mmCIF file of C-alpha atoms and ligand atoms in Angstrom:
data_model
loop_
_atom_site.group_PDB
_atom_site.id
_atom_site.type_symbol
_atom_site.label_atom_id
_atom_site.label_comp_id
_atom_site.label_asym_id
_atom_site.label_seq_id
_atom_site.Cartn_x
_atom_site.Cartn_y
_atom_site.Cartn_z
ATOM 1 C CA UNK M 59 15.703 41.451 10.227
ATOM 2 C CA UNK M 60 16.916 38.222 11.721
ATOM 3 C CA UNK M 61 14.753 37.179 14.646
ATOM 4 C CA UNK M 62 16.413 36.985 18.087
ATOM 5 C CA UNK M 63 15.169 36.106 21.541
ATOM 6 C CA UNK M 64 14.736 39.030 23.944
ATOM 7 C CA UNK M 65 16.541 39.241 27.268
ATOM 8 C CA UNK M 66 13.122 39.164 28.862
ATOM 9 C CA UNK M 67 12.217 35.740 27.507
ATOM 10 C CA UNK M 68 15.699 34.388 28.196
ATOM 11 C CA UNK M 69 15.496 35.540 31.825
ATOM 12 C CA UNK M 70 12.086 33.929 32.048
ATOM 13 C CA UNK M 71 13.511 30.659 30.713
ATOM 14 C CA UNK M 72 16.389 30.790 33.235
ATOM 15 C CA UNK M 73 13.907 31.358 36.034
ATOM 16 C CA UNK M 74 11.557 28.622 34.971
ATOM 17 C CA UNK M 75 14.064 25.930 33.966
ATOM 18 C CA UNK M 76 17.116 27.033 35.995
ATOM 19 C CA UNK M 77 20.698 27.222 34.689
ATOM 20 C CA UNK M 78 22.854 26.160 32.960
ATOM 21 C CA UNK M 79 20.365 26.021 30.113
ATOM 22 C CA UNK M 80 20.372 25.858 26.328
ATOM 23 C CA UNK M 81 17.552 27.821 24.680
ATOM 24 C CA UNK M 82 16.761 27.565 20.950
ATOM 25 C CA UNK M 83 14.650 29.862 18.805
ATOM 26 C CA UNK M 84 12.537 27.970 16.276
ATOM 27 C CA UNK M 85 11.767 31.119 14.340
ATOM 28 C CA UNK M 86 15.474 31.750 13.769
ATOM 29 C CA UNK M 87 15.944 28.221 12.413
ATOM 30 C CA UNK M 88 13.113 28.888 9.944
ATOM 31 C CA UNK M 89 14.722 32.188 9.025
ATOM 32 C CA UNK M 90 18.145 30.648 8.336
ATOM 33 C CA UNK M 91 16.642 27.856 6.251
ATOM 34 C CA UNK M 92 14.532 30.300 4.248
ATOM 35 C CA UNK M 93 17.634 32.361 3.560
ATOM 36 C CA UNK M 94 19.350 29.379 1.963
ATOM 37 C CA UNK M 95 16.302 28.354 -0.060
ATOM 38 C CA UNK M 96 15.954 31.918 -1.299
ATOM 39 C CA UNK M 97 19.635 32.237 -2.226
ATOM 40 C CA UNK M 98 19.695 28.946 -4.153
ATOM 41 C CA UNK M 99 16.245 29.052 -5.723
ATOM 42 C CA UNK M 100 17.529 29.355 -9.300
ATOM 43 C CA UNK M 101 19.436 26.082 -9.092
ATOM 44 C CA UNK M 102 18.371 22.536 -8.293
ATOM 45 C CA UNK M 103 19.625 22.634 -4.688
ATOM 46 C CA UNK M 104 18.705 20.379 -1.774
ATOM 47 C CA UNK M 105 19.640 21.166 1.808
ATOM 48 C CA UNK M 106 20.619 18.403 4.216
ATOM 49 C CA UNK M 107 20.954 19.671 7.775
ATOM 50 C CA UNK M 108 24.214 18.340 9.287
ATOM 51 C CA UNK M 109 22.657 17.163 12.509
ATOM 52 C CA UNK M 110 25.857 16.650 14.437
ATOM 53 C CA UNK M 111 25.593 20.399 15.159
ATOM 54 C CA UNK M 112 22.451 19.855 17.251
ATOM 55 C CA UNK M 113 20.657 16.544 17.113
ATOM 56 C CA UNK M 114 17.717 16.845 19.493
ATOM 57 C CA UNK M 115 14.792 15.044 17.816
ATOM 58 C CA UNK M 116 12.582 18.117 18.306
ATOM 59 C CA UNK M 117 15.041 20.120 16.220
ATOM 60 C CA UNK M 118 15.185 17.397 13.575
ATOM 61 C CA UNK M 119 11.373 17.520 13.353
ATOM 62 C CA UNK M 120 11.581 21.218 12.531
ATOM 63 C CA UNK M 121 13.808 20.370 9.579
ATOM 64 C CA UNK M 122 11.561 17.511 8.507
ATOM 65 C CA UNK M 123 8.602 19.919 8.492
ATOM 66 C CA UNK M 124 10.622 22.408 6.457
ATOM 67 C CA UNK M 125 11.266 19.666 3.895
ATOM 68 C CA UNK M 126 15.022 19.493 4.521
ATOM 69 C CA UNK M 127 17.089 16.330 4.426
ATOM 70 C CA UNK M 128 19.472 15.308 7.212
ATOM 71 C CA UNK M 129 23.205 14.647 6.973
ATOM 72 C CA UNK M 130 24.333 12.027 9.496
ATOM 73 C CA UNK M 131 27.833 11.009 10.490
ATOM 74 C CA UNK M 132 26.846 7.980 12.570
ATOM 75 C CA UNK M 133 24.195 5.272 12.442
ATOM 76 C CA UNK M 134 22.716 6.621 15.681
ATOM 77 C CA UNK M 135 22.203 9.969 13.994
ATOM 78 C CA UNK M 136 20.480 8.083 11.190
ATOM 79 C CA UNK M 137 18.193 6.509 13.798
ATOM 80 C CA UNK M 138 17.456 9.966 15.234
ATOM 81 C CA UNK M 139 16.496 11.241 11.789
ATOM 82 C CA UNK M 140 14.223 8.226 11.219
ATOM 83 C CA UNK M 141 12.639 8.819 14.631
ATOM 84 C CA UNK M 142 11.969 12.395 13.594
ATOM 85 C CA UNK M 143 10.054 11.017 10.623
ATOM 86 C CA UNK M 144 12.586 11.802 7.912
ATOM 87 C CA UNK M 145 12.406 9.524 4.879
ATOM 88 C CA UNK M 146 15.568 7.431 4.276
ATOM 89 C CA UNK M 147 15.825 8.922 0.777
ATOM 90 C CA UNK M 148 16.373 12.305 2.454
ATOM 91 C CA UNK M 149 19.119 11.086 4.748
ATOM 92 C CA UNK M 150 22.816 11.059 3.830
ATOM 93 C CA UNK M 151 25.154 8.835 5.800
ATOM 94 C CA UNK M 152 28.599 10.475 5.722
ATOM 95 C CA UNK M 153 30.784 8.600 8.188
ATOM 96 C CA UNK M 154 34.547 8.513 8.525
ATOM 97 C CA UNK M 155 36.636 5.624 9.871
ATOM 98 C CA UNK M 156 33.731 3.259 10.456
ATOM 99 C CA UNK M 157 33.696 -0.454 9.666
ATOM 100 C CA UNK M 158 32.020 -2.071 6.673
ATOM 101 C CA UNK M 159 29.244 -3.323 8.978
ATOM 102 C CA UNK M 160 28.003 0.256 9.327
ATOM 103 C CA UNK M 161 27.685 0.528 5.552
ATOM 104 C CA UNK M 162 25.721 -2.728 5.266
ATOM 105 C CA UNK M 163 23.340 -1.502 7.944
ATOM 106 C CA UNK M 164 22.959 1.808 6.116
ATOM 107 C CA UNK M 165 22.126 -0.140 2.945
ATOM 108 C CA UNK M 166 19.443 -2.081 4.775
ATOM 109 C CA UNK M 167 17.894 1.191 5.956
ATOM 110 C CA UNK M 168 18.077 2.624 2.455
ATOM 111 C CA UNK M 169 19.808 5.958 3.095
ATOM 112 C CA UNK M 170 22.177 7.746 0.730
ATOM 113 C CA UNK M 171 25.703 6.555 1.394
ATOM 114 C CA UNK M 172 28.819 8.644 1.149
ATOM 115 C CA UNK M 173 32.088 6.691 1.050
ATOM 116 C CA UNK M 174 35.354 8.369 1.937
ATOM 117 C CA UNK M 175 38.082 5.753 1.526
ATOM 118 C CA UNK M 176 39.286 3.382 -1.172
ATOM 119 C CA UNK M 177 39.247 0.234 0.924
ATOM 120 C CA UNK M 178 35.535 0.499 1.745
ATOM 121 C CA UNK M 179 34.800 1.577 -1.819
ATOM 122 C CA UNK M 180 36.400 -1.632 -3.099
ATOM 123 C CA UNK M 181 34.493 -3.764 -0.580
ATOM 124 C CA UNK M 182 31.238 -1.979 -1.309
ATOM 125 C CA UNK M 183 31.664 -2.438 -5.041
ATOM 126 C CA UNK M 184 32.482 -6.122 -4.597
ATOM 127 C CA UNK M 185 29.354 -6.750 -2.483
ATOM 128 C CA UNK M 186 26.819 -4.440 -4.122
ATOM 129 C CA UNK M 187 28.132 -3.890 -7.656
ATOM 130 C CA UNK M 188 25.784 -1.523 -9.446
ATOM 131 C CA UNK M 189 22.783 -2.267 -7.205
ATOM 132 C CA UNK M 190 23.313 0.560 -4.713
ATOM 133 C CA UNK M 191 24.627 3.804 -6.208
ATOM 134 C CA UNK M 192 26.828 5.759 -3.803
ATOM 135 C CA UNK M 193 28.346 9.187 -3.312
ATOM 136 C CA UNK M 194 32.132 9.437 -3.050
ATOM 137 C CA UNK M 195 33.868 11.989 -0.882
ATOM 138 C CA UNK M 196 36.824 13.628 -2.565
ATOM 139 C CA UNK M 197 39.625 15.355 -0.686
ATOM 140 C CA UNK M 198 40.252 18.341 -2.961
ATOM 141 C CA UNK M 199 43.483 19.505 -1.289
ATOM 142 C CA UNK M 200 41.883 22.823 -0.397
ATOM 143 C CA UNK M 201 42.838 24.434 2.904
ATOM 144 C CA UNK M 202 39.819 26.345 4.195
ATOM 145 C CA UNK M 203 37.924 27.066 7.375
ATOM 146 C CA UNK M 204 38.245 29.032 10.574
ATOM 147 C CA UNK M 205 40.832 26.926 12.411
ATOM 148 C CA UNK M 206 43.072 23.986 11.469
ATOM 149 C CA UNK M 207 41.060 21.771 13.814
ATOM 150 C CA UNK M 208 37.958 22.371 11.703
ATOM 151 C CA UNK M 209 39.669 22.145 8.297
ATOM 152 C CA UNK M 210 38.813 18.894 6.567
ATOM 153 C CA UNK M 211 39.759 19.264 2.917
ATOM 154 C CA UNK M 212 43.501 19.920 3.031
ATOM 155 C CA UNK M 213 46.041 17.452 1.700
ATOM 156 C CA UNK M 214 46.929 16.086 5.153
ATOM 157 C CA UNK M 215 43.319 15.668 6.284
ATOM 158 C CA UNK M 216 41.955 12.201 7.078
ATOM 159 C CA UNK M 217 38.735 12.965 5.210
ATOM 160 C CA UNK M 218 37.897 11.928 1.692
ATOM 161 C CA UNK M 219 39.777 10.203 -1.112
ATOM 162 C CA UNK M 220 42.609 12.324 -2.442
ATOM 163 C CA UNK M 221 41.909 13.977 -5.750
ATOM 164 C CA UNK M 222 45.194 12.414 -6.874
ATOM 165 C CA UNK M 223 43.627 8.966 -6.424
ATOM 166 C CA UNK M 224 40.664 9.408 -8.747
ATOM 167 C CA UNK M 225 42.304 6.861 -11.059
ATOM 168 C CA UNK M 226 41.909 4.255 -8.329
ATOM 169 C CA UNK M 227 38.243 5.160 -7.875
ATOM 170 C CA UNK M 228 37.742 4.609 -11.593
ATOM 171 C CA UNK M 229 39.567 1.267 -11.434
ATOM 172 C CA UNK M 230 37.257 0.077 -8.646
ATOM 173 C CA UNK M 231 34.261 1.253 -10.635
ATOM 174 C CA UNK M 232 35.395 -0.617 -13.723
ATOM 175 C CA UNK M 233 36.351 -3.771 -11.880
ATOM 176 C CA UNK M 234 33.243 -4.083 -9.636
ATOM 177 C CA UNK M 235 30.582 -2.269 -11.641
ATOM 178 C CA UNK M 236 29.987 0.053 -8.671
ATOM 179 C CA UNK M 237 27.607 2.886 -9.540
ATOM 180 C CA UNK M 238 28.735 6.347 -8.430
ATOM 181 C CA UNK M 239 25.805 8.764 -8.423
ATOM 182 C CA UNK M 240 27.487 11.626 -6.623
ATOM 183 C CA UNK M 241 30.753 13.332 -5.809
ATOM 184 C CA UNK M 242 31.106 15.133 -2.502
ATOM 185 C CA UNK M 243 33.462 17.451 -0.734
ATOM 186 C CA UNK M 244 33.359 19.247 2.587
ATOM 187 C CA UNK M 245 36.454 21.352 3.091
ATOM 188 C CA UNK M 246 35.832 22.609 6.616
ATOM 189 C CA UNK M 247 33.799 24.795 8.910
ATOM 190 C CA UNK M 248 33.473 28.588 9.071
ATOM 191 C CA UNK M 249 34.364 29.177 5.431
ATOM 192 C CA UNK M 250 33.781 32.788 4.554
ATOM 193 C CA UNK M 251 35.029 32.943 0.971
ATOM 194 C CA UNK M 252 32.453 32.209 -1.725
ATOM 195 C CA UNK M 253 35.334 31.179 -3.978
ATOM 196 C CA UNK M 254 36.206 28.185 -1.809
ATOM 197 C CA UNK M 255 32.790 26.714 -2.676
ATOM 198 C CA UNK M 256 33.130 27.653 -6.333
ATOM 199 C CA UNK M 257 36.603 26.160 -6.570
ATOM 200 C CA UNK M 258 35.170 22.983 -5.074
ATOM 201 C CA UNK M 259 32.325 23.042 -7.575
ATOM 202 C CA UNK M 260 34.704 23.546 -10.505
ATOM 203 C CA UNK M 261 36.843 20.710 -9.346
ATOM 204 C CA UNK M 262 33.907 18.295 -9.145
ATOM 205 C CA UNK M 263 32.496 19.520 -12.468
ATOM 206 C CA UNK M 264 35.860 18.763 -14.036
ATOM 207 C CA UNK M 265 35.834 15.263 -12.575
ATOM 208 C CA UNK M 266 32.259 14.671 -13.723
ATOM 209 C CA UNK M 267 33.489 13.934 -17.253
ATOM 210 C CA UNK M 268 34.899 10.692 -15.917
ATOM 211 C CA UNK M 269 31.679 9.688 -14.125
ATOM 212 C CA UNK M 270 28.999 9.275 -16.766
ATOM 213 C CA UNK M 271 26.185 8.226 -14.382
ATOM 214 C CA UNK M 272 26.771 11.173 -12.016
ATOM 215 C CA UNK M 273 23.633 13.103 -11.012
ATOM 216 C CA UNK M 274 24.653 14.731 -7.717
ATOM 217 C CA UNK M 275 27.328 17.191 -6.692
ATOM 218 C CA UNK M 276 27.471 17.613 -2.934
ATOM 219 C CA UNK M 277 29.376 20.699 -1.804
ATOM 220 C CA UNK M 278 29.193 19.965 1.923
ATOM 221 C CA UNK M 279 28.592 22.546 4.636
ATOM 222 C CA UNK M 280 30.808 24.964 6.491
ATOM 223 C CA UNK M 281 29.122 28.301 5.747
ATOM 224 C CA UNK M 282 30.640 30.877 8.051
ATOM 225 C CA UNK M 283 28.392 32.787 10.382
ATOM 226 C CA UNK M 284 29.499 35.838 12.389
ATOM 227 C CA UNK M 285 30.741 35.157 15.916
ATOM 228 C CA UNK M 286 32.458 38.415 16.866
ATOM 229 C CA UNK M 287 30.514 41.697 16.935
ATOM 230 C CA UNK M 288 32.118 43.120 13.756
ATOM 231 C CA UNK M 289 32.435 39.868 11.822
ATOM 232 C CA UNK M 290 30.675 38.950 8.603
ATOM 233 C CA UNK M 291 29.439 35.531 7.545
ATOM 234 C CA UNK M 292 29.618 34.020 4.079
ATOM 235 C CA UNK M 293 27.658 36.000 1.470
ATOM 236 C CA UNK M 294 25.008 33.369 0.733
ATOM 237 C CA UNK M 295 23.223 35.479 -1.889
ATOM 238 C CA UNK M 296 26.433 35.950 -3.845
ATOM 239 C CA UNK M 297 27.204 32.247 -3.560
ATOM 240 C CA UNK M 298 23.726 31.409 -4.867
ATOM 241 C CA UNK M 299 24.176 33.748 -7.806
ATOM 242 C CA UNK M 300 27.651 32.510 -8.749
ATOM 243 C CA UNK M 301 26.628 28.886 -8.329
ATOM 244 C CA UNK M 302 23.737 29.370 -10.723
ATOM 245 C CA UNK M 303 25.935 31.130 -13.311
ATOM 246 C CA UNK M 304 28.555 28.405 -13.234
ATOM 247 C CA UNK M 305 26.040 25.548 -13.434
ATOM 248 C CA UNK M 306 24.171 27.252 -16.236
ATOM 249 C CA UNK M 307 27.362 27.731 -18.188
ATOM 250 C CA UNK M 308 28.385 24.123 -17.605
ATOM 251 C CA UNK M 309 25.007 22.881 -18.748
ATOM 252 C CA UNK M 310 25.322 24.817 -21.982
ATOM 253 C CA UNK M 311 28.809 23.656 -22.807
ATOM 254 C CA UNK M 312 28.482 20.046 -21.622
ATOM 255 C CA UNK M 313 24.782 19.349 -21.852
ATOM 256 C CA UNK M 314 24.729 17.959 -18.329
ATOM 257 C CA UNK M 315 22.689 18.978 -15.303
ATOM 258 C CA UNK M 316 23.331 18.140 -11.687
ATOM 259 C CA UNK M 317 21.445 18.273 -8.441
ATOM 260 C CA UNK M 318 23.463 20.277 -5.936
ATOM 261 C CA UNK M 319 23.427 19.188 -2.314
ATOM 262 C CA UNK M 320 24.600 21.269 0.638
ATOM 263 C CA UNK M 321 24.994 20.058 4.223
ATOM 264 C CA UNK M 322 25.126 23.081 6.528
ATOM 265 C CA UNK M 323 25.093 22.617 10.283
ATOM 266 C CA UNK M 324 26.270 25.786 11.953
ATOM 267 C CA UNK M 325 24.569 28.118 9.501
ATOM 268 C CA UNK M 326 21.160 26.698 10.310
ATOM 269 C CA UNK M 327 21.271 26.467 14.095
ATOM 270 C CA UNK M 328 24.184 28.370 15.619
ATOM 271 C CA UNK M 329 22.532 31.763 15.842
ATOM 272 C CA UNK M 330 19.276 30.185 17.000
ATOM 273 C CA UNK M 331 20.911 29.039 20.236
ATOM 274 C CA UNK M 332 21.612 30.781 23.543
ATOM 275 C CA UNK M 333 23.455 29.314 26.486
ATOM 276 C CA UNK M 334 22.447 30.670 29.887
ATOM 277 C CA UNK M 335 24.662 30.402 32.945
ATOM 278 C CA UNK M 336 24.562 31.975 36.376
ATOM 279 C CA UNK M 337 27.440 33.874 37.954
ATOM 280 C CA UNK M 338 28.320 31.957 41.102
ATOM 281 C CA UNK M 339 31.258 33.991 42.325
ATOM 282 C CA UNK M 340 33.110 37.181 41.475
ATOM 283 C CA UNK M 341 36.781 36.988 42.381
ATOM 284 C CA UNK M 342 38.836 40.153 42.339
ATOM 285 C CA UNK M 343 42.461 39.070 42.167
ATOM 286 C CA UNK M 344 45.323 41.604 42.020
ATOM 287 C CA UNK M 345 45.656 41.247 38.220
ATOM 288 C CA UNK M 346 42.288 39.912 37.068
ATOM 289 C CA UNK M 347 38.604 39.960 37.863
ATOM 290 C CA UNK M 348 37.053 36.546 37.400
ATOM 291 C CA UNK M 349 33.430 35.622 37.003
ATOM 292 C CA UNK M 350 32.938 31.977 37.909
ATOM 293 C CA UNK M 351 29.767 30.592 36.377
ATOM 294 C CA UNK M 352 27.721 27.465 37.104
ATOM 295 C CA UNK M 353 29.000 25.685 33.992
ATOM 296 C CA UNK M 354 32.253 24.899 32.223
ATOM 297 C CA UNK M 355 33.852 23.449 29.115
ATOM 298 C CA UNK M 356 31.925 20.278 29.857
ATOM 299 C CA UNK M 357 28.860 22.173 28.597
ATOM 300 C CA UNK M 358 30.353 24.494 25.988
ATOM 301 C CA UNK M 359 33.747 23.339 24.827
ATOM 302 C CA UNK M 360 34.246 25.541 21.781
ATOM 303 C CA UNK M 361 36.329 28.284 23.479
ATOM 304 C CA UNK M 362 38.735 25.793 25.073
ATOM 305 C CA UNK M 363 38.730 23.376 22.136
ATOM 306 C CA UNK M 364 39.356 25.710 19.240
ATOM 307 C CA UNK M 365 39.629 29.177 20.678
ATOM 308 C CA UNK M 366 36.093 29.983 19.587
ATOM 309 C CA UNK M 367 34.705 33.383 20.462
ATOM 310 C CA UNK M 368 31.187 33.686 21.862
ATOM 311 C CA UNK M 369 29.573 37.022 22.601
ATOM 312 C CA UNK M 370 28.594 37.090 26.280
ATOM 313 C CA UNK M 371 26.058 39.440 27.827
ATOM 314 C CA UNK M 372 25.005 40.050 31.392
ATOM 315 C CA UNK M 373 21.274 40.000 30.745
ATOM 316 C CA UNK M 374 20.443 40.629 34.416
ATOM 317 C CA UNK M 375 22.153 44.015 34.354
ATOM 318 C CA UNK M 376 22.313 44.859 30.652
ATOM 319 C CA UNK M 377 22.726 48.617 31.272
ATOM 320 C CA UNK M 378 25.273 48.393 34.080
ATOM 321 C CA UNK M 379 28.696 50.120 33.859
ATOM 322 C CA UNK M 380 31.224 48.135 31.821
ATOM 323 C CA UNK M 381 33.975 46.244 33.620
ATOM 324 C CA UNK M 382 36.624 43.862 32.325
ATOM 325 C CA UNK M 383 36.493 40.225 33.366
ATOM 326 C CA UNK M 384 37.742 36.767 32.620
ATOM 327 C CA UNK M 385 34.696 34.527 32.439
ATOM 328 C CA UNK M 386 35.624 31.093 33.744
ATOM 329 C CA UNK M 387 33.911 27.767 34.284
ATOM 330 C CA UNK M 388 33.814 25.460 37.280
ATOM 331 C CA UNK M 389 35.788 22.543 35.831
ATOM 332 C CA UNK M 390 38.965 21.622 37.690
ATOM 333 C CA UNK M 391 41.271 22.331 34.783
ATOM 334 C CA UNK M 392 41.945 25.561 32.983
ATOM 335 C CA UNK M 393 38.440 26.453 31.917
ATOM 336 C CA UNK M 394 38.082 29.883 30.365
ATOM 337 C CA UNK M 395 35.113 31.036 28.289
ATOM 338 C CA UNK M 396 36.437 34.556 27.653
ATOM 339 C CA UNK M 397 39.534 36.597 28.411
ATOM 340 C CA UNK M 398 39.494 40.335 29.196
ATOM 341 C CA UNK M 399 35.865 40.699 28.242
ATOM 342 C CA UNK M 400 33.965 43.917 28.885
ATOM 343 C CA UNK M 401 30.617 43.186 30.485
ATOM 344 C CA UNK M 402 28.018 45.234 32.300
ATOM 345 C CA UNK M 403 29.005 44.897 35.956
ATOM 346 C CA UNK M 404 28.311 41.375 37.193
ATOM 347 C CA UNK M 405 27.057 40.402 40.629
ATOM 348 C CA UNK M 406 26.672 36.904 41.986
ATOM 349 C CA UNK M 407 23.362 35.502 40.777
ATOM 350 C CA UNK M 408 23.344 37.403 37.463
ATOM 351 C CA UNK M 409 22.494 35.471 34.317
ATOM 352 C CA UNK M 410 25.226 35.464 31.651
ATOM 353 C CA UNK M 411 24.033 34.678 28.156
ATOM 354 C CA UNK M 412 26.312 33.203 25.464
ATOM 355 C CA UNK M 413 25.286 33.812 21.867
ATOM 356 C CA UNK M 414 25.781 31.474 18.934
ATOM 357 C CA UNK M 415 25.371 28.458 21.139
ATOM 358 C CA UNK M 416 23.028 26.428 18.919
ATOM 359 C CA UNK M 417 25.723 24.532 17.021
ATOM 360 C CA UNK M 418 28.265 22.255 18.693
ATOM 361 C CA UNK M 419 27.168 23.501 22.120
ATOM 362 C CA UNK M 420 24.994 20.964 23.887
ATOM 363 C CA UNK M 421 26.029 18.475 21.246
ATOM 364 C CA UNK M 422 29.667 18.421 22.379
ATOM 365 C CA UNK M 423 28.822 18.509 26.083
ATOM 366 C CA UNK M 424 30.045 15.862 28.498
ATOM 367 C CA UNK M 425 29.708 14.835 32.126
ATOM 368 C CA UNK M 426 33.325 15.625 33.021
ATOM 369 C CA UNK M 427 33.812 16.309 36.748
ATOM 370 C CA UNK M 428 30.649 14.239 37.273
ATOM 371 C CA UNK M 429 28.443 17.176 36.523
ATOM 372 C CA UNK M 430 25.133 16.683 34.805
ATOM 373 C CA UNK M 431 24.390 18.060 31.375
ATOM 374 C CA UNK M 432 22.077 21.072 30.948
ATOM 375 C CA UNK M 433 18.441 21.066 29.980
ATOM 376 C CA UNK M 434 17.334 22.229 26.512
ATOM 377 C CA UNK M 435 14.360 24.455 25.789
ATOM 378 C CA UNK M 436 12.876 25.575 22.508
ATOM 379 C CA UNK M 437 10.906 28.783 22.028
ATOM 380 C CA UNK M 438 8.228 28.749 19.339
ATOM 381 C CA UNK M 439 5.625 31.466 18.884
ATOM 382 C CA UNK M 440 6.519 32.932 22.265
ATOM 383 C CA UNK M 441 5.948 29.608 24.046
ATOM 384 C CA UNK M 442 8.771 27.827 25.856
ATOM 385 C CA UNK M 443 8.939 24.067 25.633
ATOM 386 C CA UNK M 444 11.339 21.774 27.473
ATOM 387 C CA UNK M 445 12.889 19.383 24.932
ATOM 388 C CA UNK M 446 15.439 17.726 27.202
ATOM 389 C CA UNK M 447 15.184 17.589 30.962
ATOM 390 C CA UNK M 448 18.169 18.408 33.119
ATOM 391 C CA UNK M 449 20.194 15.343 34.060
ATOM 392 C CA UNK M 450 20.349 14.076 37.630
ATOM 393 C CA UNK M 451 22.736 12.063 39.759
ATOM 394 C CA UNK M 452 20.787 8.966 38.719
ATOM 395 C CA UNK M 453 21.620 9.664 35.065
ATOM 396 C CA UNK M 454 25.293 9.748 35.981
ATOM 397 C CA UNK M 455 25.062 6.439 37.812
ATOM 398 C CA UNK M 456 22.941 4.730 35.182
ATOM 399 C CA UNK M 457 24.935 2.094 33.394
ATOM 400 C CA UNK M 458 27.515 1.686 36.122
ATOM 401 C CA UNK M 459 27.541 -1.815 37.586
ATOM 402 C CA UNK M 460 27.126 -1.115 41.285
HETATM 403 C C1 PLP W 701 30.175 18.697 10.147
HETATM 404 C C2 PLP W 701 29.820 18.477 8.757
HETATM 405 C C3 PLP W 701 29.043 19.413 8.084
HETATM 406 C C4 PLP W 701 28.550 20.699 8.708
HETATM 407 O O1 PLP W 701 29.542 21.622 8.984
HETATM 408 P P1 PLP W 701 29.111 23.082 9.490
HETATM 409 O O2 PLP W 701 30.394 23.803 9.655
HETATM 410 O O3 PLP W 701 28.393 22.901 10.783
HETATM 411 O O4 PLP W 701 28.245 23.681 8.441
HETATM 412 C C5 PLP W 701 28.700 19.127 6.785
HETATM 413 N N1 PLP W 701 29.102 17.993 6.167
HETATM 414 C C6 PLP W 701 29.863 17.077 6.795
HETATM 415 C C7 PLP W 701 30.259 15.852 6.078
HETATM 416 C C8 PLP W 701 30.246 17.284 8.103
HETATM 417 O O5 PLP W 701 31.002 16.373 8.709
#
């Protein structure tokens, strides 16, 4: 059974550290990672945690201790990973729309570099030739993922080099001597269908004939996890099985073997996270009952940003009679966490807990409305540890020239 944090410990955390508060369960992170390792054990698979989901150094250390690599989309994330003690050889730098300077810095650090446009590829080849093998991100023209805003592999997406432009990649390779050690794709987030990953694999296997020095196939992240009560996530075991079969078959017919890299974010941390808020006011309007909590989309933007659904529970009154509410935040704009949600009756002061808040929760938070960002706590072996203190007015003023 997947480990979860009890209402008791969550209430204790809210009491001790106040709200709004992000709480993470280390045991659940271990559990999710073990599930992947187990599912992919028959193939040569490496997992790189996509740390833009949740980048607190304490979380990155957990992944370092598990032996995972880290996928970074900015140089600052690379610095975080280094600070957490991750070896550069286990870091992938997968930026989009950054300048060539970022790539030169990444070279000086010695991380794996993933290039996603032809212009940089040309420049990189001209400067480094065959001295620094890179991974190239392909846009496979596959539409996948839970919402168009989190789809990254369709034909109109800004990510990757179109599969129709592989000829140009080969030209650059020939002309500059650039060494391409890997091909990558990441088609989106919340992908439920195993076949999307297999189609991606097949596509890159097909291309591999044209890249003789290729050793790595990177299939990105985006594993779907359940958000709604009756939802199912991607069937990781089935994916592991089918991946192995396909690679085995390819090895037999082509006499080539590849390392497979995955870069999951959400799958590893989403279900390990809980977001705790306090009900400030209950407003009974003629048509709607609102619960106004001590937070807003500045702290958890997913519902407003891409209509994400988070299970919410009233953990102060878990057995109370059900009533229907709109759960809203305190930001002075439309700020709705949930519409027409049945919750055990809520009174001012009750603690509302949001599930699935580990990924893209704190990480996408802001200081909009000049509110401070929440604290973060991690629970390991029953012990609570503060891993980011709550911000103060001074934090908001810091950096302003007064
Ligand atoms: C965001 C991202 C991921 C992780 O996506 P999840 O949906 O969180 O698994 C993986 N790879 C790249 C390149 C990304 O940008």
